[in-house]
């Protein structure tokens, strides 16, 4: 269950994250977001205010990546299904895509179950984050229908084919496959009084496409539980589940930093980027509501 951290402004919940691993996953697709989340704090000056608690799910007690690194699972998939309602975020690394798609193996079923859970219960804010080719798993399940998404540049064509096939099996709604570092659907945002000071907004895009707009964060996680936010969230696709797909390995860092900023605070994301000595490059947000 979510732990509570006391601070002068009121309690902060520790956000529960579930990683879904499969055999021969890409190690960096797991390690990069895991490291970002491990450094994130509600109060950047207080190490006791960690923002995220991560749990690893896999079919076996130990799952080996394509590079030979073995990760110990905290829970198996049976338990993951049983406890799915406890988690606020599901993160899906890529790698070994063809084998998973051919055998219809996990994490495909878990992705679908997580999306269905949000549609059934939109009172809770949930986020689905795929890293690199992990978005191909999301495409296969049909979760990306009617949304925009991205993946590793080498797999744009495969992504488009999977999304079109999913549309034919579903309600014919297409997916806009974008060539971006990360793409956010169903964001909640606060533009603020001075648009130019919002670090999520890209004032100019070289190709003239839609600029990126996203919520400032800070008190966003608390505000997601307001009645107004719940009603608005329910009007969005997938019950308002935030869906973030990232491009290549480094883009997964960018997408995870975005998630930290949206769910914790901009300051927390910036502090994590500073610790990692990483320059955070923004992606795009294509759908959202003003909270």
XYZ file of C-alpha atoms in Angstrom:
291
model
C 0.000 0.000 0.000
C 1.046 3.611 -0.448
C 3.188 4.998 2.340
C 2.627 8.533 3.582
C 5.404 11.054 4.096
C 4.596 14.020 6.319
C 5.707 17.517 5.279
C 4.719 21.077 6.301
C 2.268 21.327 3.401
C 0.486 18.043 4.194
C 1.053 14.356 3.480
C 2.705 13.141 0.282
C 1.945 9.661 -0.970
C 4.747 7.443 -2.186
C 3.792 6.647 -5.781
C 3.683 2.928 -6.457
C 5.427 1.796 -9.663
C 5.317 -1.638 -11.271
C 7.974 -2.705 -13.797
C 6.892 -5.535 -16.111
C 9.881 -7.571 -17.292
C 10.118 -10.293 -19.911
C 13.006 -12.577 -20.994
C 15.755 -10.782 -22.949
C 14.431 -7.318 -22.117
C 16.805 -4.445 -22.803
C 18.707 -3.703 -19.573
C 18.885 0.069 -20.087
C 15.141 0.228 -20.720
C 14.789 -0.939 -17.119
C 17.822 0.621 -15.434
C 17.413 4.166 -16.735
C 13.885 4.834 -15.462
C 14.584 2.845 -12.294
C 17.538 5.117 -11.465
C 15.558 8.291 -12.200
C 12.725 7.217 -9.911
C 15.113 6.120 -7.151
C 16.505 9.664 -6.908
C 13.168 11.509 -7.064
C 12.009 13.127 -3.815
C 8.963 15.182 -2.860
C 11.328 17.516 -1.011
C 14.663 17.701 -2.795
C 16.345 18.670 0.480
C 14.973 15.729 2.476
C 16.056 12.188 1.579
C 13.227 10.778 3.720
C 10.616 12.047 1.251
C 11.205 9.599 -1.576
C 8.533 9.924 -4.233
C 8.407 6.464 -5.808
C 8.444 2.852 -4.638
C 9.336 0.369 -7.395
C 8.241 -3.262 -7.662
C 9.503 -5.646 -10.340
C 7.180 -8.262 -11.831
C 8.366 -11.148 -14.002
C 7.360 -14.683 -14.891
C 10.424 -16.183 -13.189
C 12.283 -15.337 -9.940
C 15.187 -14.095 -12.050
C 14.838 -12.589 -15.524
C 17.873 -12.132 -17.773
C 18.275 -9.221 -20.164
C 19.571 -9.423 -23.719
C 22.987 -8.334 -22.426
C 23.131 -11.021 -19.727
C 22.128 -9.013 -16.640
C 19.713 -10.891 -14.357
C 17.125 -8.960 -12.347
C 15.440 -10.509 -9.311
C 11.667 -10.191 -9.423
C 9.746 -8.964 -6.381
C 6.524 -10.623 -7.518
C 5.401 -12.972 -10.282
C 2.714 -12.110 -12.834
C -0.038 -13.897 -10.922
C 0.585 -11.640 -7.944
C 0.922 -8.628 -10.226
C -2.604 -9.212 -11.518
C -3.931 -9.667 -7.987
C -2.324 -6.450 -6.771
C -2.690 -4.394 -9.937
C -5.065 -1.877 -8.340
C -2.323 -0.934 -5.850
C -0.056 0.492 -8.541
C -0.143 4.029 -9.875
C 2.353 3.503 -12.710
C 3.139 0.602 -15.032
C 6.494 0.783 -16.831
C 7.108 -1.460 -19.844
C 10.701 -1.920 -21.095
C 11.273 -3.128 -24.642
C 13.597 -5.672 -26.205
C 13.038 -9.154 -27.662
C 9.896 -7.782 -29.282
C 9.294 -10.368 -32.003
C 9.370 -13.284 -29.577
C 6.915 -11.663 -27.174
C 4.520 -10.646 -29.953
C 4.640 -14.045 -31.626
C 3.906 -15.932 -28.408
C 1.472 -13.308 -27.072
C 3.424 -13.469 -23.822
C 3.597 -11.082 -20.891
C 3.627 -8.180 -20.503
C 0.865 -7.951 -23.147
C -1.864 -9.224 -20.846
C -0.783 -7.009 -17.954
C -0.772 -3.888 -20.149
C -4.335 -4.613 -21.279
C -5.468 -5.339 -17.720
C -3.944 -2.079 -16.441
C -5.717 -0.068 -19.154
C -9.013 -1.860 -18.498
C -8.663 -1.138 -14.786
C -8.354 2.596 -15.473
C -11.450 2.564 -17.690
C -13.411 0.801 -14.948
C -12.095 3.015 -12.137
C -11.056 6.489 -13.270
C -11.155 7.857 -9.720
C -7.466 7.000 -9.490
C -4.835 8.607 -11.684
C -2.773 5.918 -13.405
C 0.132 6.191 -15.824
C 1.423 3.778 -18.469
C 5.021 4.438 -19.543
C 6.719 2.413 -22.279
C 10.432 2.648 -22.978
C 11.798 2.339 -26.525
C 10.283 -0.728 -28.255
C 8.073 -1.351 -25.225
C 5.552 0.791 -27.119
C 5.198 -2.041 -29.646
C 3.708 -4.165 -26.862
C 1.237 -1.370 -26.122
C 0.385 -1.128 -29.828
C -0.300 -4.866 -30.023
C -2.819 -4.697 -27.171
C -4.805 -1.895 -28.849
C -4.181 0.491 -25.950
C -2.794 3.141 -28.327
C -5.901 3.353 -30.538
C -7.001 6.957 -30.929
C -3.818 8.231 -29.301
C -0.420 9.467 -30.477
C 2.743 7.511 -29.755
C 6.379 7.010 -30.624
C 9.025 4.297 -30.461
C 12.656 3.726 -31.431
C 13.257 5.266 -34.903
C 14.266 1.894 -36.344
C 10.775 0.579 -35.563
C 8.455 3.353 -36.794
C 7.193 1.219 -39.689
C 6.607 -1.829 -37.485
C 4.794 0.407 -34.994
C 2.499 1.742 -37.714
C 1.688 -1.767 -38.910
C 0.890 -2.994 -35.398
C -1.320 0.027 -34.725
C -3.217 -0.424 -38.004
C -3.759 -4.105 -37.249
C -5.042 -3.206 -33.777
C -7.407 -0.654 -35.302
C -8.838 -3.275 -37.652
C -9.405 -5.629 -34.728
C -10.929 -2.843 -32.646
C -13.027 0.214 -33.443
C -10.946 1.391 -36.435
C -9.458 4.358 -34.565
C -5.925 5.016 -35.781
C -2.748 5.838 -33.863
C -0.647 8.856 -34.818
C 2.950 7.554 -34.804
C 5.148 10.589 -34.167
C 8.894 11.044 -34.574
C 9.506 12.512 -31.119
C 11.633 11.734 -28.059
C 8.491 11.023 -26.088
C 4.764 11.556 -26.539
C 2.264 12.173 -23.732
C -1.470 11.519 -23.983
C -4.090 12.492 -21.392
C -1.857 14.962 -19.566
C -3.185 17.215 -16.837
C -1.598 20.625 -16.850
C -1.520 24.132 -15.459
C -0.277 26.659 -17.993
C 0.400 29.340 -15.395
C 0.213 33.085 -15.886
C 3.425 33.356 -17.901
C 3.505 30.792 -20.698
C 7.148 31.521 -21.475
C 8.142 30.420 -17.957
C 6.521 26.983 -18.210
C 9.410 24.535 -18.792
C 7.070 22.063 -20.501
C 6.092 24.423 -23.300
C 8.078 24.488 -26.525
C 7.454 27.906 -28.059
C 8.793 26.901 -31.478
C 8.939 23.642 -33.381
C 11.148 23.426 -36.463
C 8.520 21.538 -38.467
C 5.575 23.655 -37.444
C 3.826 20.878 -35.548
C 1.901 21.375 -32.333
C 3.944 22.702 -29.432
C 4.300 20.740 -26.229
C 1.995 21.690 -23.378
C 2.008 19.887 -20.046
C 1.073 20.441 -16.449
C 3.598 22.111 -14.214
C 3.516 19.403 -11.597
C 4.251 20.406 -7.978
C 0.815 19.782 -6.437
C -0.405 17.750 -9.405
C -0.504 14.383 -7.642
C -2.684 15.776 -4.852
C -4.940 17.621 -7.259
C -5.568 14.449 -9.259
C -7.844 13.348 -6.421
C -10.094 16.428 -6.564
C -13.656 15.802 -7.712
C -13.203 18.164 -10.667
C -10.102 16.303 -11.824
C -11.832 12.934 -11.470
C -14.796 14.045 -13.590
C -12.562 15.509 -16.292
C -10.302 12.469 -16.264
C -13.274 10.198 -16.831
C -14.129 12.076 -20.014
C -10.787 11.217 -21.625
C -9.831 8.078 -23.520
C -8.904 5.063 -21.397
C -10.541 6.687 -18.399
C -7.903 9.403 -18.475
C -4.919 7.099 -18.040
C -1.760 9.053 -18.802
C -0.011 7.216 -21.632
C 3.640 8.044 -22.289
C 5.674 6.367 -25.021
C 9.359 7.105 -25.491
C 11.810 6.752 -28.346
C 15.288 5.247 -27.919
C 17.160 4.491 -24.701
C 18.110 8.071 -23.801
C 14.593 9.240 -24.633
C 13.404 6.957 -21.853
C 15.309 9.177 -19.425
C 13.525 12.223 -20.830
C 10.113 10.569 -20.559
C 10.725 9.432 -16.982
C 11.877 12.918 -15.994
C 8.653 14.267 -17.496
C 6.688 11.817 -15.359
C 8.553 12.922 -12.231
C 7.792 16.548 -13.049
C 4.114 15.842 -13.705
C 3.528 13.631 -10.663
C 5.932 15.153 -8.135
C 7.370 18.533 -9.133
C 9.479 20.281 -11.731
C 12.094 20.902 -9.043
C 12.352 17.205 -8.303
C 12.832 16.341 -11.987
C 15.446 19.050 -12.406
C 17.311 17.853 -9.332
C 17.379 14.275 -10.640
C 18.695 15.520 -13.993
C 21.389 17.483 -12.144
C 22.460 14.439 -10.125
C 22.669 12.358 -13.302
C 24.483 15.187 -15.129
C 21.888 14.792 -17.843
C 20.330 17.443 -20.073
C 16.586 16.847 -20.104
C 15.197 17.155 -23.636
C 11.443 17.731 -23.838
C 9.005 15.739 -25.926
C 5.438 16.611 -26.878
C 2.009 16.446 -25.279
C -0.852 15.953 -27.696
C -3.915 15.747 -25.455
C -4.765 17.063 -22.038
C -7.049 18.982 -19.708
C -6.386 22.050 -17.613
C -6.683 21.253 -13.918
